[in-house]
Every structure is written in C-alpha cells, then in structure tokens.
PDB file of C-alpha atoms in Angstrom:
ATOM      1  CA  GLN V   9     -21.438  -6.561   9.106  1.00 90.00           C
ATOM      2  CA  VAL V  10     -20.868  -4.478   6.017  1.00 93.00           C
ATOM      3  CA  LYS V  11     -17.461  -2.848   6.135  1.00 95.00           C
ATOM      4  CA  VAL V  12     -15.420  -0.617   3.858  1.00 97.00           C
ATOM      5  CA  VAL V  13     -11.815   0.351   4.538  1.00 97.00           C
ATOM      6  CA  GLU V  14      -9.738   2.896   2.628  1.00 97.00           C
ATOM      7  CA  SER V  15      -5.989   2.768   2.232  1.00 97.00           C
ATOM      8  CA  GLY V  16      -3.268   4.211   0.041  1.00 97.00           C
ATOM      9  CA  GLY V  17      -3.227   7.862   1.037  1.00 97.00           C
ATOM     10  CA  GLY V  18      -0.142   9.818   1.901  1.00 98.00           C
ATOM     11  CA  SER V  19       1.897  12.920   1.212  1.00 98.00           C
ATOM     12  CA  VAL V  20       3.030  13.596  -2.353  1.00 98.00           C
ATOM     13  CA  GLN V  21       4.260  16.459  -4.483  1.00 98.00           C
ATOM     14  CA  SER V  22       2.346  18.163  -7.248  1.00 98.00           C
ATOM     15  CA  GLY V  23       2.229  16.088 -10.404  1.00 98.00           C
ATOM     16  CA  GLU V  24       2.598  12.727  -8.692  1.00 98.00           C
ATOM     17  CA  SER V  25       0.042   9.936  -8.581  1.00 98.00           C
ATOM     18  CA  LEU V  26      -1.704   7.826  -5.987  1.00 98.00           C
ATOM     19  CA  ARG V  27      -4.035   4.874  -6.090  1.00 98.00           C
ATOM     20  CA  LEU V  28      -6.450   4.520  -3.214  1.00 98.00           C
ATOM     21  CA  SER V  29      -8.012   1.195  -2.326  1.00 98.00           C
ATOM     22  CA  CYS V  30     -11.409   0.476  -0.826  1.00 97.00           C
ATOM     23  CA  ALA V  31     -11.594  -3.026   0.591  1.00 97.00           C
ATOM     24  CA  THR V  32     -15.154  -4.216   1.136  1.00 96.00           C
ATOM     25  CA  SER V  33     -16.582  -6.961   3.318  1.00 95.00           C
ATOM     26  CA  ASN V  34     -20.030  -8.551   3.261  1.00 94.00           C
ATOM     27  CA  ILE V  35     -20.997  -6.635   0.119  1.00 92.00           C
ATOM     28  CA  ASN V  36     -21.915  -8.142  -3.204  1.00 92.00           C
ATOM     29  CA  LEU V  37     -20.536  -5.663  -5.719  1.00 90.00           C
ATOM     30  CA  ASP V  38     -23.081  -6.865  -8.263  1.00 91.00           C
ATOM     31  CA  TYR V  39     -25.785  -5.185  -6.185  1.00 94.00           C
ATOM     32  CA  TRP V  40     -24.005  -2.352  -4.357  1.00 95.00           C
ATOM     33  CA  ALA V  41     -22.539   0.910  -5.547  1.00 96.00           C
ATOM     34  CA  ILE V  42     -19.188   2.123  -4.256  1.00 97.00           C
ATOM     35  CA  GLY V  43     -18.526   5.846  -4.304  1.00 97.00           C
ATOM     36  CA  TRP V  44     -15.434   7.923  -3.657  1.00 96.00           C
ATOM     37  CA  PHE V  45     -15.757  11.237  -1.822  1.00 96.00           C
ATOM     38  CA  ARG V  46     -13.365  13.784  -0.399  1.00 96.00           C
ATOM     39  CA  GLN V  47     -13.534  16.528   2.178  1.00 97.00           C
ATOM     40  CA  ALA V  48     -11.031  19.314   2.718  1.00 96.00           C
ATOM     41  CA  PRO V  49     -10.886  21.316   5.957  1.00 94.00           C
ATOM     42  CA  GLY V  50     -13.666  23.885   6.094  1.00 95.00           C
ATOM     43  CA  LYS V  51     -15.348  22.536   2.974  1.00 95.00           C
ATOM     44  CA  ALA V  52     -18.295  20.283   2.288  1.00 93.00           C
ATOM     45  CA  ARG V  53     -17.851  16.666   1.363  1.00 94.00           C
ATOM     46  CA  GLU V  54     -17.985  16.216  -2.390  1.00 92.00           C
ATOM     47  CA  GLY V  55     -18.421  13.230  -4.625  1.00 93.00           C
ATOM     48  CA  ILE V  56     -15.695  12.261  -7.073  1.00 94.00           C
ATOM     49  CA  LEU V  57     -16.576   9.004  -8.778  1.00 95.00           C
ATOM     50  CA  CYS V  58     -18.877   6.069  -8.272  1.00 95.00           C
ATOM     51  CA  LEU V  59     -19.090   2.553  -9.634  1.00 96.00           C
ATOM     52  CA  SER V  60     -22.056   0.205  -9.779  1.00 95.00           C
ATOM     53  CA  ASN V  61     -22.915  -2.867 -11.779  1.00 92.00           C
ATOM     54  CA  ALA V  62     -26.076  -1.222 -13.112  1.00 91.00           C
ATOM     55  CA  GLU V  63     -24.494   2.061 -14.208  1.00 94.00           C
ATOM     56  CA  GLY V  64     -20.849   1.355 -14.696  1.00 93.00           C
ATOM     57  CA  ARG V  65     -18.592   4.299 -13.950  1.00 91.00           C
ATOM     58  CA  VAL V  66     -20.286   7.536 -12.933  1.00 91.00           C
ATOM     59  CA  TYR V  67     -18.397  10.830 -13.072  1.00 86.00           C
ATOM     60  CA  TYR V  68     -19.833  13.530 -10.846  1.00 85.00           C
ATOM     61  CA  SER V  69     -20.256  17.106 -12.000  1.00 72.00           C
ATOM     62  CA  HIS V  70     -16.983  18.441 -10.611  1.00 71.00           C
ATOM     63  CA  SER V  71     -14.843  15.405 -11.296  1.00 69.00           C
ATOM     64  CA  ASP V  72     -11.827  15.520 -13.591  1.00 77.00           C
ATOM     65  CA  GLN V  73     -12.068  12.674 -16.070  1.00 76.00           C
ATOM     66  CA  ASP V  74      -8.544  13.325 -17.284  1.00 88.00           C
ATOM     67  CA  ARG V  75      -6.951  12.743 -13.891  1.00 94.00           C
ATOM     68  CA  PHE V  76      -9.243  10.382 -11.934  1.00 95.00           C
ATOM     69  CA  ALA V  77     -10.474   6.888 -12.663  1.00 95.00           C
ATOM     70  CA  ILE V  78     -12.356   4.218 -10.747  1.00 94.00           C
ATOM     71  CA  SER V  79     -12.074   0.460 -11.141  1.00 95.00           C
ATOM     72  CA  ARG V  80     -12.681  -2.727  -9.204  1.00 94.00           C
ATOM     73  CA  ASP V  81     -11.202  -6.137  -8.621  1.00 92.00           C
ATOM     74  CA  ASN V  82     -14.074  -8.527  -8.035  1.00 85.00           C
ATOM     75  CA  ALA V  83     -11.834 -11.324  -6.815  1.00 87.00           C
ATOM     76  CA  GLU V  84     -10.487  -9.080  -4.067  1.00 92.00           C
ATOM     77  CA  ASN V  85     -13.780  -7.247  -3.409  1.00 94.00           C
ATOM     78  CA  THR V  86     -11.828  -4.028  -3.772  1.00 96.00           C
ATOM     79  CA  VAL V  87     -12.563  -0.756  -5.552  1.00 97.00           C
ATOM     80  CA  TYR V  88      -9.763   1.589  -6.563  1.00 97.00           C
ATOM     81  CA  LEU V  89      -9.444   5.306  -7.175  1.00 97.00           C
ATOM     82  CA  GLN V  90      -6.543   6.192  -9.451  1.00 97.00           C
ATOM     83  CA  MET V  91      -5.434   9.809  -9.126  1.00 97.00           C
ATOM     84  CA  ASN V  92      -2.887  11.264 -11.514  1.00 97.00           C
ATOM     85  CA  SER V  93      -1.235  14.666 -11.834  1.00 97.00           C
ATOM     86  CA  LEU V  94      -2.219  15.597  -8.319  1.00 97.00           C
ATOM     87  CA  LYS V  95      -2.567  19.240  -7.358  1.00 96.00           C
ATOM     88  CA  PRO V  96      -2.523  20.996  -3.979  1.00 97.00           C
ATOM     89  CA  GLU V  97      -6.260  21.569  -4.272  1.00 95.00           C
ATOM     90  CA  ASP V  98      -6.711  17.791  -4.271  1.00 96.00           C
ATOM     91  CA  SER V  99      -5.558  17.669  -0.651  1.00 97.00           C
ATOM     92  CA  ALA V 100      -8.371  16.229   1.460  1.00 97.00           C
ATOM     93  CA  VAL V 101      -9.540  13.237   3.413  1.00 98.00           C
ATOM     94  CA  TYR V 102     -10.756  10.676   0.903  1.00 98.00           C
ATOM     95  CA  TYR V 103     -13.606   8.326   1.747  1.00 97.00           C
ATOM     96  CA  CYS V 104     -15.198   5.351   0.100  1.00 97.00           C
ATOM     97  CA  ALA V 105     -18.811   4.521   0.802  1.00 97.00           C
ATOM     98  CA  ALA V 106     -21.359   1.852  -0.067  1.00 97.00           C
ATOM     99  CA  LYS V 107     -24.943   2.312  -1.214  1.00 96.00           C
ATOM    100  CA  PHE V 108     -27.422  -0.305  -2.317  1.00 96.00           C
ATOM    101  CA  ARG V 109     -27.887  -0.687  -6.051  1.00 95.00           C
ATOM    102  CA  THR V 110     -27.092   2.624  -7.772  1.00 96.00           C
ATOM    103  CA  CYS V 111     -24.864   5.666  -7.403  1.00 96.00           C
ATOM    104  CA  SER V 112     -25.635   9.049  -5.930  1.00 94.00           C
ATOM    105  CA  GLU V 113     -23.655  12.274  -5.704  1.00 89.00           C
ATOM    106  CA  THR V 114     -25.221  13.004  -2.313  1.00 92.00           C
ATOM    107  CA  PRO V 115     -23.140  11.662   0.572  1.00 94.00           C
ATOM    108  CA  GLY V 116     -26.206  11.171   2.757  1.00 95.00           C
ATOM    109  CA  ARG V 117     -27.537   8.532   0.380  1.00 96.00           C
ATOM    110  CA  PHE V 118     -24.696   6.165   1.238  1.00 97.00           C
ATOM    111  CA  ASP V 119     -25.160   3.784   4.120  1.00 96.00           C
ATOM    112  CA  TYR V 120     -21.667   2.607   5.001  1.00 97.00           C
ATOM    113  CA  TRP V 121     -18.480   4.649   5.206  1.00 97.00           C
ATOM    114  CA  GLY V 122     -14.829   4.050   5.779  1.00 97.00           C
ATOM    115  CA  GLN V 123     -12.789   6.072   8.223  1.00 97.00           C
ATOM    116  CA  GLY V 124     -11.038   8.065   5.516  1.00 97.00           C
ATOM    117  CA  SER V 125      -7.533   8.276   4.116  1.00 98.00           C
ATOM    118  CA  GLN V 126      -5.572  11.528   4.148  1.00 98.00           C
ATOM    119  CA  VAL V 127      -4.074  12.796   0.901  1.00 98.00           C
ATOM    120  CA  THR V 128      -1.761  15.796   1.091  1.00 98.00           C
ATOM    121  CA  VAL V 129      -0.322  17.349  -2.066  1.00 98.00           C
ATOM    122  CA  SER V 130       2.426  19.931  -1.766  1.00 97.00           C
ATOM    123  CA  SER V 131       3.448  22.371  -4.459  1.00 93.00           C
TER     124      SER V 131
END
C-alpha cells in the first residue's frame, strides 16, 4: 500500500530551524507529487510547498520562499521540508501528502496522507 510518514517535528524557539522528513513507500517519485501542508487549531489546512518531477518545486500563494524549501532524496524515497527562522505563527500540525503526477494547492486533491507532525514555536 502507498504510505507516507512525517517525522522531525518538535518544540523550538523563535528563530530556530527544523527539517521535516516525509518517508514514502510504494510510490515512484518520478510520477507522484509530494506536498507539504499545515493546519493550526481553528484554522483551515493550507498548502506550503509541493514537489513533482513534472513541475519541480511549487511555491503556493502564501508560502515564504525565504524561509521554506522542499527537496528530495530519491535513494531514500524521502521528501524534506526545511524551515528556517521559525515564528510562533508557524506553529501547526504539518502533513505530507501524495498525489498522482502533478501538484495542487487543494488538500482534497491528494490521495494519501501521513498522520502529521506537530511543530510548536515559542516566542
């Protein structure tokens, strides 16, 4: 079965960095897009970044290109989200998700989801 698993979250102070990992199973990253999303309490889930072979790196409308970056390690079938200069407003549950072929900013377009990884940023 297709499976995606997030890891790397935790509690940090403002200005620190984290790198989240999304380990995938039974997915050929040449043909599947991997997106990163986050959801804070009481707020809607929002897209951050996405990566696909067809499009490369896709920055969504509200993403911060100066602080966030996405990459992948094909040998490990893993996609990463690098987050720098974290702020309290970045606190959320972070999810990775898989969608066939190309990226989408709409969470409902993605077929497979991880369980989420909590990121808490204190001031």
